[in-house]
Amino acid sequence: QSALTQPASVSGSPGQSITISCTGTNSDIGGHNYVCWYQQHPGKAPKLMISDVSNRPSGVSNRFSGSKSGNTASLTISGLQAEDEADYYCSSYTSSSTWVFGGGTKLTVL
Amino acid sequence: QVQLQQWGAGLLKPSETLSLTCAVNGGSFSSHWWTWIRQPPGKGLEWIGEINHSGGTNYNPSLKSRVTISVDTSNNQFSLRLTSVTAADTAVYYCVTGGNWRFDPWGRGTLVTVSS
């Protein structure tokens, strides 16, 4: 199974919005709605930010939103804050009953 | 709320077997898929595999020949064994609560280094 494709880095200024894309295939992202996004700060374990393409777990800021079109999922962060600077990973269930992650995107808040 | 506590050897020699265990506190042990995920230093996340309370498993095809995940329902624990390790297996290994199509919460991670 191949990793999902994410941009290596994105950046934005405080208050702006950014979008991180995650591209897969019909066998993963395009085949169902089991796509999640995780935030990871240096030295910490990843934290679930979005599940089922667009659902925010309790406690996650409504500045985070997710969507999907075809084989590509997206994470949008609005009203960027310094604390949003982190690595972000997408994940998807696959038609082989396995899970696959994206390579990760480093978000820099300028 | 589920809490995970993991432990195991942090330094291995090439060809040895990696062994990690994760204890689950809180929540319903039978309601989840208990998962291992790893992250090489400076790199991305890699799903290793998962097990349910009945012992049903799913593994990453790229690791399947070397991986065994087992469950101890009497102690609410699950374990990872990875045989014939090499330097490429050096990573932080996380035990994770799976199920409901998400990974949440995560353990704190254990750095396993493979070096001669």
PDB file of C-alpha atoms in Angstrom:
ATOM      1  CA  GLN A   1       0.000   0.000   0.000  1.00  0.00           C
ATOM      2  CA  SER A   2       1.305   3.450  -0.861  1.00  0.00           C
ATOM      3  CA  ALA A   3       1.276   6.402   1.495  1.00  0.00           C
ATOM      4  CA  LEU A   4      -1.220   9.155   0.872  1.00  0.00           C
ATOM      5  CA  THR A   5       0.249  12.295  -0.712  1.00  0.00           C
ATOM      6  CA  GLN A   6       0.471  15.499   1.309  1.00  0.00           C
ATOM      7  CA  PRO A   7       2.456  18.679   0.670  1.00  0.00           C
ATOM      8  CA  ALA A   8       5.646  18.702   2.721  1.00  0.00           C
ATOM      9  CA  SER A   9       4.990  22.154   4.095  1.00  0.00           C
ATOM     10  CA  VAL A  10       2.478  24.983   4.172  1.00  0.00           C
ATOM     11  CA  SER A  11       2.605  28.348   5.869  1.00  0.00           C
ATOM     12  CA  GLY A  12       0.348  31.224   6.754  1.00  0.00           C
ATOM     13  CA  SER A  13       0.170  34.354   8.856  1.00  0.00           C
ATOM     14  CA  PRO A  14      -1.854  34.650  12.056  1.00  0.00           C
ATOM     15  CA  GLY A  15      -5.527  35.122  11.270  1.00  0.00           C
ATOM     16  CA  GLN A  16      -5.273  33.680   7.772  1.00  0.00           C
ATOM     17  CA  SER A  17      -6.674  30.366   6.540  1.00  0.00           C
ATOM     18  CA  ILE A  18      -4.714  27.477   5.103  1.00  0.00           C
ATOM     19  CA  THR A  19      -5.685  24.198   3.483  1.00  0.00           C
ATOM     20  CA  ILE A  20      -3.719  20.949   3.489  1.00  0.00           C
ATOM     21  CA  SER A  21      -4.531  18.396   0.842  1.00  0.00           C
ATOM     22  CA  CYS A  22      -4.273  14.608   1.068  1.00  0.00           C
ATOM     23  CA  THR A  23      -4.496  12.594  -2.134  1.00  0.00           C
ATOM     24  CA  GLY A  24      -5.099   8.881  -2.344  1.00  0.00           C
ATOM     25  CA  THR A  25      -6.856   6.438  -4.637  1.00  0.00           C
ATOM     26  CA  ASN A  26     -10.188   4.754  -5.177  1.00  0.00           C
ATOM     27  CA  SER A  27      -8.966   2.028  -2.811  1.00  0.00           C
ATOM     28  CA  ASP A  28      -8.637   4.358   0.145  1.00  0.00           C
ATOM     29  CA  ILE A  29      -9.870   7.966   0.293  1.00  0.00           C
ATOM     30  CA  GLY A  30     -12.109   7.630  -2.728  1.00  0.00           C
ATOM     31  CA  GLY A  31     -13.734   4.418  -1.506  1.00  0.00           C
ATOM     32  CA  HIS A  32     -15.370   5.576   1.733  1.00  0.00           C
ATOM     33  CA  ASN A  33     -15.539   8.359   4.315  1.00  0.00           C
ATOM     34  CA  TYR A  34     -13.113   6.982   6.905  1.00  0.00           C
ATOM     35  CA  VAL A  35     -10.577   9.778   6.641  1.00  0.00           C
ATOM     36  CA  CYS A  36      -8.973  11.363   9.712  1.00  0.00           C
ATOM     37  CA  TRP A  37      -6.571  14.185  10.417  1.00  0.00           C
ATOM     38  CA  TYR A  38      -4.035  14.297  13.255  1.00  0.00           C
ATOM     39  CA  GLN A  39      -1.992  17.138  14.719  1.00  0.00           C
ATOM     40  CA  GLN A  40       1.432  16.448  16.181  1.00  0.00           C
ATOM     41  CA  HIS A  41       3.561  18.894  18.104  1.00  0.00           C
ATOM     42  CA  PRO A  42       7.288  18.161  18.490  1.00  0.00           C
ATOM     43  CA  GLY A  43       7.979  15.372  20.938  1.00  0.00           C
ATOM     44  CA  LYS A  44       4.290  14.652  21.475  1.00  0.00           C
ATOM     45  CA  ALA A  45       1.908  11.930  20.377  1.00  0.00           C
ATOM     46  CA  PRO A  46      -0.486  12.760  17.545  1.00  0.00           C
ATOM     47  CA  LYS A  47      -3.902  14.151  18.443  1.00  0.00           C
ATOM     48  CA  LEU A  48      -7.112  13.430  16.544  1.00  0.00           C
ATOM     49  CA  MET A  49      -8.483  16.619  14.996  1.00  0.00           C
ATOM     50  CA  ILE A  50     -10.978  15.376  12.387  1.00  0.00           C
ATOM     51  CA  SER A  51     -12.665  11.988  11.879  1.00  0.00           C
ATOM     52  CA  ASP A  52     -14.993  10.626   9.206  1.00  0.00           C
ATOM     53  CA  VAL A  53     -13.809  13.299   6.742  1.00  0.00           C
ATOM     54  CA  SER A  54     -15.398  16.253   8.517  1.00  0.00           C
ATOM     55  CA  ASN A  55     -16.361  15.449  12.126  1.00  0.00           C
ATOM     56  CA  ARG A  56     -14.671  17.365  14.922  1.00  0.00           C
ATOM     57  CA  PRO A  57     -14.192  15.474  18.191  1.00  0.00           C
ATOM     58  CA  SER A  58     -15.290  17.184  21.360  1.00  0.00           C
ATOM     59  CA  GLY A  59     -12.760  19.788  22.433  1.00  0.00           C
ATOM     60  CA  VAL A  60     -11.303  20.486  18.993  1.00  0.00           C
ATOM     61  CA  SER A  61     -11.610  24.101  17.890  1.00  0.00           C
ATOM     62  CA  ASN A  62     -14.206  24.863  15.216  1.00  0.00           C
ATOM     63  CA  ARG A  63     -11.408  26.608  13.329  1.00  0.00           C
ATOM     64  CA  PHE A  64     -10.521  23.127  12.051  1.00  0.00           C
ATOM     65  CA  SER A  65     -12.665  21.649   9.293  1.00  0.00           C
ATOM     66  CA  GLY A  66     -12.368  18.748   6.861  1.00  0.00           C
ATOM     67  CA  SER A  67     -13.780  17.890   3.463  1.00  0.00           C
ATOM     68  CA  LYS A  68     -13.360  15.416   0.628  1.00  0.00           C
ATOM     69  CA  SER A  69     -13.757  15.409  -3.130  1.00  0.00           C
ATOM     70  CA  GLY A  70     -13.096  12.241  -5.045  1.00  0.00           C
ATOM     71  CA  ASN A  71      -9.724  10.829  -4.030  1.00  0.00           C
ATOM     72  CA  THR A  72      -8.571  13.984  -2.223  1.00  0.00           C
ATOM     73  CA  ALA A  73      -9.322  15.010   1.345  1.00  0.00           C
ATOM     74  CA  SER A  74      -8.567  18.444   2.749  1.00  0.00           C
ATOM     75  CA  LEU A  75      -8.010  20.009   6.152  1.00  0.00           C
ATOM     76  CA  THR A  76      -8.695  23.714   6.504  1.00  0.00           C
ATOM     77  CA  ILE A  77      -7.560  25.772   9.461  1.00  0.00           C
ATOM     78  CA  SER A  78      -9.101  29.211   9.701  1.00  0.00           C
ATOM     79  CA  GLY A  79      -7.992  32.100  11.891  1.00  0.00           C
ATOM     80  CA  LEU A  80      -4.462  30.705  12.187  1.00  0.00           C
ATOM     81  CA  GLN A  81      -2.900  30.916  15.625  1.00  0.00           C
ATOM     82  CA  ALA A  82       0.668  30.383  16.738  1.00  0.00           C
ATOM     83  CA  GLU A  83      -0.363  27.210  18.595  1.00  0.00           C
ATOM     84  CA  ASP A  84      -1.486  25.646  15.298  1.00  0.00           C
ATOM     85  CA  GLU A  85       2.141  25.325  14.200  1.00  0.00           C
ATOM     86  CA  ALA A  86       2.671  21.565  14.078  1.00  0.00           C
ATOM     87  CA  ASP A  87       2.843  18.573  11.765  1.00  0.00           C
ATOM     88  CA  TYR A  88      -0.437  17.327  10.315  1.00  0.00           C
ATOM     89  CA  TYR A  89      -1.138  13.821   9.066  1.00  0.00           C
ATOM     90  CA  CYS A  90      -4.087  12.420   7.177  1.00  0.00           C
ATOM     91  CA  SER A  91      -5.104   8.773   7.383  1.00  0.00           C
ATOM     92  CA  SER A  92      -7.547   6.582   5.522  1.00  0.00           C
ATOM     93  CA  TYR A  93      -8.998   3.123   5.829  1.00  0.00           C
ATOM     94  CA  THR A  94      -8.371   0.971   2.758  1.00  0.00           C
ATOM     95  CA  SER A  95     -10.235  -1.647   0.784  1.00  0.00           C
ATOM     96  CA  SER A  96      -7.735  -4.219   2.133  1.00  0.00           C
ATOM     97  CA  SER A  97      -8.889  -3.638   5.735  1.00  0.00           C
ATOM     98  CA  THR A  98      -5.684  -1.770   6.534  1.00  0.00           C
ATOM     99  CA  TRP A  99      -4.865   1.840   7.311  1.00  0.00           C
ATOM    100  CA  VAL A 100      -2.569   4.206   5.476  1.00  0.00           C
ATOM    101  CA  PHE A 101      -1.151   7.587   6.483  1.00  0.00           C
ATOM    102  CA  GLY A 102      -0.009  10.586   4.514  1.00  0.00           C
ATOM    103  CA  GLY A 103       3.618  11.638   4.658  1.00  0.00           C
ATOM    104  CA  GLY A 104       2.809  14.613   6.858  1.00  0.00           C
ATOM    105  CA  THR A 105       2.691  18.371   6.354  1.00  0.00           C
ATOM    106  CA  LYS A 106       4.636  20.858   8.430  1.00  0.00           C
ATOM    107  CA  LEU A 107       2.565  23.957   9.130  1.00  0.00           C
ATOM    108  CA  THR A 108       4.503  27.115   9.866  1.00  0.00           C
ATOM    109  CA  VAL A 109       2.728  30.150  11.301  1.00  0.00           C
ATOM    110  CA  LEU A 110       4.698  33.146  10.089  1.00  0.00           C
TER     111      LEU A 110
ATOM    112  CA  GLN B   1     -11.853   7.605  29.000  1.00  0.00           C
ATOM    113  CA  VAL B   2      -9.203   5.146  27.833  1.00  0.00           C
ATOM    114  CA  GLN B   3      -5.660   5.596  29.070  1.00  0.00           C
ATOM    115  CA  LEU B   4      -2.733   3.659  27.627  1.00  0.00           C
ATOM    116  CA  GLN B   5       0.538   2.797  29.330  1.00  0.00           C
ATOM    117  CA  GLN B   6       3.230   1.121  27.287  1.00  0.00           C
ATOM    118  CA  TRP B   7       6.593  -0.412  28.029  1.00  0.00           C
ATOM    119  CA  GLY B   8       9.346  -2.533  26.493  1.00  0.00           C
ATOM    120  CA  ALA B   9      13.021  -2.658  25.622  1.00  0.00           C
ATOM    121  CA  GLY B  10      14.357   0.514  24.083  1.00  0.00           C
ATOM    122  CA  LEU B  11      17.651  -0.732  22.640  1.00  0.00           C
ATOM    123  CA  LEU B  12      18.009  -3.763  20.411  1.00  0.00           C
ATOM    124  CA  LYS B  13      20.711  -5.281  18.259  1.00  0.00           C
ATOM    125  CA  PRO B  14      20.090  -6.180  14.613  1.00  0.00           C
ATOM    126  CA  SER B  15      18.296  -9.529  14.183  1.00  0.00           C
ATOM    127  CA  GLU B  16      16.759  -9.374  17.680  1.00  0.00           C
ATOM    128  CA  THR B  17      13.042  -9.310  18.404  1.00  0.00           C
ATOM    129  CA  LEU B  18      11.219  -6.151  19.418  1.00  0.00           C
ATOM    130  CA  SER B  19       8.662  -6.667  22.153  1.00  0.00           C
ATOM    131  CA  LEU B  20       6.308  -4.019  23.532  1.00  0.00           C
ATOM    132  CA  THR B  21       3.238  -4.221  25.732  1.00  0.00           C
ATOM    133  CA  CYS B  22       0.416  -1.747  26.285  1.00  0.00           C
ATOM    134  CA  ALA B  23      -1.954  -1.724  29.248  1.00  0.00           C
ATOM    135  CA  VAL B  24      -5.435  -0.322  28.820  1.00  0.00           C
ATOM    136  CA  ASN B  25      -7.146   1.481  31.676  1.00  0.00           C
ATOM    137  CA  GLY B  26     -10.702   2.719  31.483  1.00  0.00           C
ATOM    138  CA  GLY B  27     -13.218   2.335  28.703  1.00  0.00           C
ATOM    139  CA  SER B  28     -14.449  -0.958  27.327  1.00  0.00           C
ATOM    140  CA  PHE B  29     -11.682  -3.322  26.267  1.00  0.00           C
ATOM    141  CA  SER B  30     -14.032  -5.240  23.987  1.00  0.00           C
ATOM    142  CA  SER B  31     -15.192  -2.161  22.084  1.00  0.00           C
ATOM    143  CA  HIS B  32     -12.010  -1.230  20.285  1.00  0.00           C
ATOM    144  CA  TRP B  33      -9.337  -2.340  17.863  1.00  0.00           C
ATOM    145  CA  TRP B  34      -6.007  -2.128  19.704  1.00  0.00           C
ATOM    146  CA  THR B  35      -3.418  -0.694  17.372  1.00  0.00           C
ATOM    147  CA  TRP B  36       0.322  -0.184  16.961  1.00  0.00           C
ATOM    148  CA  ILE B  37       1.694   2.716  14.923  1.00  0.00           C
ATOM    149  CA  ARG B  38       5.340   3.720  14.546  1.00  0.00           C
ATOM    150  CA  GLN B  39       7.249   6.827  13.540  1.00  0.00           C
ATOM    151  CA  PRO B  40      10.934   6.771  12.536  1.00  0.00           C
ATOM    152  CA  PRO B  41      12.885   9.796  13.779  1.00  0.00           C
ATOM    153  CA  GLY B  42      12.013  12.833  11.689  1.00  0.00           C
ATOM    154  CA  LYS B  43       9.629  10.866   9.484  1.00  0.00           C
ATOM    155  CA  GLY B  44       5.936  10.142   9.143  1.00  0.00           C
ATOM    156  CA  LEU B  45       3.538   7.695  10.741  1.00  0.00           C
ATOM    157  CA  GLU B  46       3.246   4.063   9.715  1.00  0.00           C
ATOM    158  CA  TRP B  47       0.361   1.802  10.715  1.00  0.00           C
ATOM    159  CA  ILE B  48       1.698  -1.584  11.896  1.00  0.00           C
ATOM    160  CA  GLY B  49      -1.469  -3.467  12.707  1.00  0.00           C
ATOM    161  CA  GLU B  50      -4.381  -4.017  15.036  1.00  0.00           C
ATOM    162  CA  ILE B  51      -6.156  -6.629  17.130  1.00  0.00           C
ATOM    163  CA  ASN B  52      -9.600  -6.897  18.698  1.00  0.00           C
ATOM    164  CA  HIS B  53     -10.589  -8.532  21.978  1.00  0.00           C
ATOM    165  CA  SER B  54     -11.341 -11.804  20.199  1.00  0.00           C
ATOM    166  CA  GLY B  55      -7.871 -11.989  18.707  1.00  0.00           C
ATOM    167  CA  GLY B  56      -8.810 -10.949  15.202  1.00  0.00           C
ATOM    168  CA  THR B  57      -5.909  -9.144  13.536  1.00  0.00           C
ATOM    169  CA  ASN B  58      -5.039  -6.989  10.553  1.00  0.00           C
ATOM    170  CA  TYR B  59      -1.447  -6.211   9.610  1.00  0.00           C
ATOM    171  CA  ASN B  60       0.423  -3.844   7.312  1.00  0.00           C
ATOM    172  CA  PRO B  61       1.342  -6.020   4.308  1.00  0.00           C
ATOM    173  CA  SER B  62       4.875  -4.613   4.300  1.00  0.00           C
ATOM    174  CA  LEU B  63       5.497  -5.880   7.858  1.00  0.00           C
ATOM    175  CA  LYS B  64       3.168  -8.851   8.026  1.00  0.00           C
ATOM    176  CA  SER B  65       5.867 -11.513   7.769  1.00  0.00           C
ATOM    177  CA  ARG B  66       7.645 -10.188  10.873  1.00  0.00           C
ATOM    178  CA  VAL B  67       4.796  -8.885  13.056  1.00  0.00           C
ATOM    179  CA  THR B  68       2.626 -10.525  15.668  1.00  0.00           C
ATOM    180  CA  ILE B  69       0.085  -8.613  17.737  1.00  0.00           C
ATOM    181  CA  SER B  70      -1.482 -10.474  20.634  1.00  0.00           C
ATOM    182  CA  VAL B  71      -4.068  -9.686  23.283  1.00  0.00           C
ATOM    183  CA  ASP B  72      -4.420 -10.598  26.962  1.00  0.00           C
ATOM    184  CA  THR B  73      -8.035  -9.923  27.846  1.00  0.00           C
ATOM    185  CA  SER B  74      -7.616 -11.022  31.465  1.00  0.00           C
ATOM    186  CA  ASN B  75      -5.233  -8.122  32.050  1.00  0.00           C
ATOM    187  CA  ASN B  76      -6.564  -5.676  29.430  1.00  0.00           C
ATOM    188  CA  GLN B  77      -3.230  -5.645  27.626  1.00  0.00           C
ATOM    189  CA  PHE B  78      -2.026  -6.087  24.087  1.00  0.00           C
ATOM    190  CA  SER B  79       1.462  -6.653  22.748  1.00  0.00           C
ATOM    191  CA  LEU B  80       3.634  -6.217  19.682  1.00  0.00           C
ATOM    192  CA  ARG B  81       6.401  -8.524  18.508  1.00  0.00           C
ATOM    193  CA  LEU B  82       8.558  -7.621  15.534  1.00  0.00           C
ATOM    194  CA  THR B  83      11.215 -10.138  14.577  1.00  0.00           C
ATOM    195  CA  SER B  84      14.561  -9.746  12.829  1.00  0.00           C
ATOM    196  CA  VAL B  85      14.832  -6.021  13.447  1.00  0.00           C
ATOM    197  CA  THR B  86      17.214  -3.786  11.510  1.00  0.00           C
ATOM    198  CA  ALA B  87      18.173  -0.131  11.776  1.00  0.00           C
ATOM    199  CA  ALA B  88      15.150   0.652   9.595  1.00  0.00           C
ATOM    200  CA  ASP B  89      12.924  -0.422  12.486  1.00  0.00           C
ATOM    201  CA  THR B  90      14.288   2.348  14.712  1.00  0.00           C
ATOM    202  CA  ALA B  91      11.261   4.429  15.594  1.00  0.00           C
ATOM    203  CA  VAL B  92       8.915   5.682  18.257  1.00  0.00           C
ATOM    204  CA  TYR B  93       6.281   2.985  18.659  1.00  0.00           C
ATOM    205  CA  TYR B  94       2.820   4.084  19.788  1.00  0.00           C
ATOM    206  CA  CYS B  95       0.039   1.945  21.146  1.00  0.00           C
ATOM    207  CA  VAL B  96      -3.249   3.459  20.099  1.00  0.00           C
ATOM    208  CA  THR B  97      -6.960   3.014  20.675  1.00  0.00           C
ATOM    209  CA  GLY B  98      -8.567   2.157  17.352  1.00  0.00           C
ATOM    210  CA  GLY B  99     -12.117   1.409  16.323  1.00  0.00           C
ATOM    211  CA  ASN B 100     -14.986   3.671  15.243  1.00  0.00           C
ATOM    212  CA  TRP B 101     -12.788   4.470  12.236  1.00  0.00           C
ATOM    213  CA  ARG B 102     -10.299   6.604  14.148  1.00  0.00           C
ATOM    214  CA  PHE B 103      -7.179   6.454  16.320  1.00  0.00           C
ATOM    215  CA  ASP B 104      -7.845   8.087  19.671  1.00  0.00           C
ATOM    216  CA  PRO B 105      -6.330   8.257  22.220  1.00  0.00           C
ATOM    217  CA  TRP B 106      -2.645   7.485  21.737  1.00  0.00           C
ATOM    218  CA  GLY B 107      -0.072   6.234  24.200  1.00  0.00           C
ATOM    219  CA  ARG B 108       2.981   8.350  24.934  1.00  0.00           C
ATOM    220  CA  GLY B 109       5.231   6.302  22.674  1.00  0.00           C
ATOM    221  CA  THR B 110       8.382   4.260  23.217  1.00  0.00           C
ATOM    222  CA  LEU B 111      11.584   4.972  21.328  1.00  0.00           C
ATOM    223  CA  VAL B 112      13.119   1.738  20.112  1.00  0.00           C
ATOM    224  CA  THR B 113      16.635   2.009  18.731  1.00  0.00           C
ATOM    225  CA  VAL B 114      18.257  -0.773  16.739  1.00  0.00           C
ATOM    226  CA  SER B 115      22.023  -0.534  16.768  1.00  0.00           C
ATOM    227  CA  SER B 116      24.948  -2.870  16.922  1.00  0.00           C
TER     228      SER B 116
END
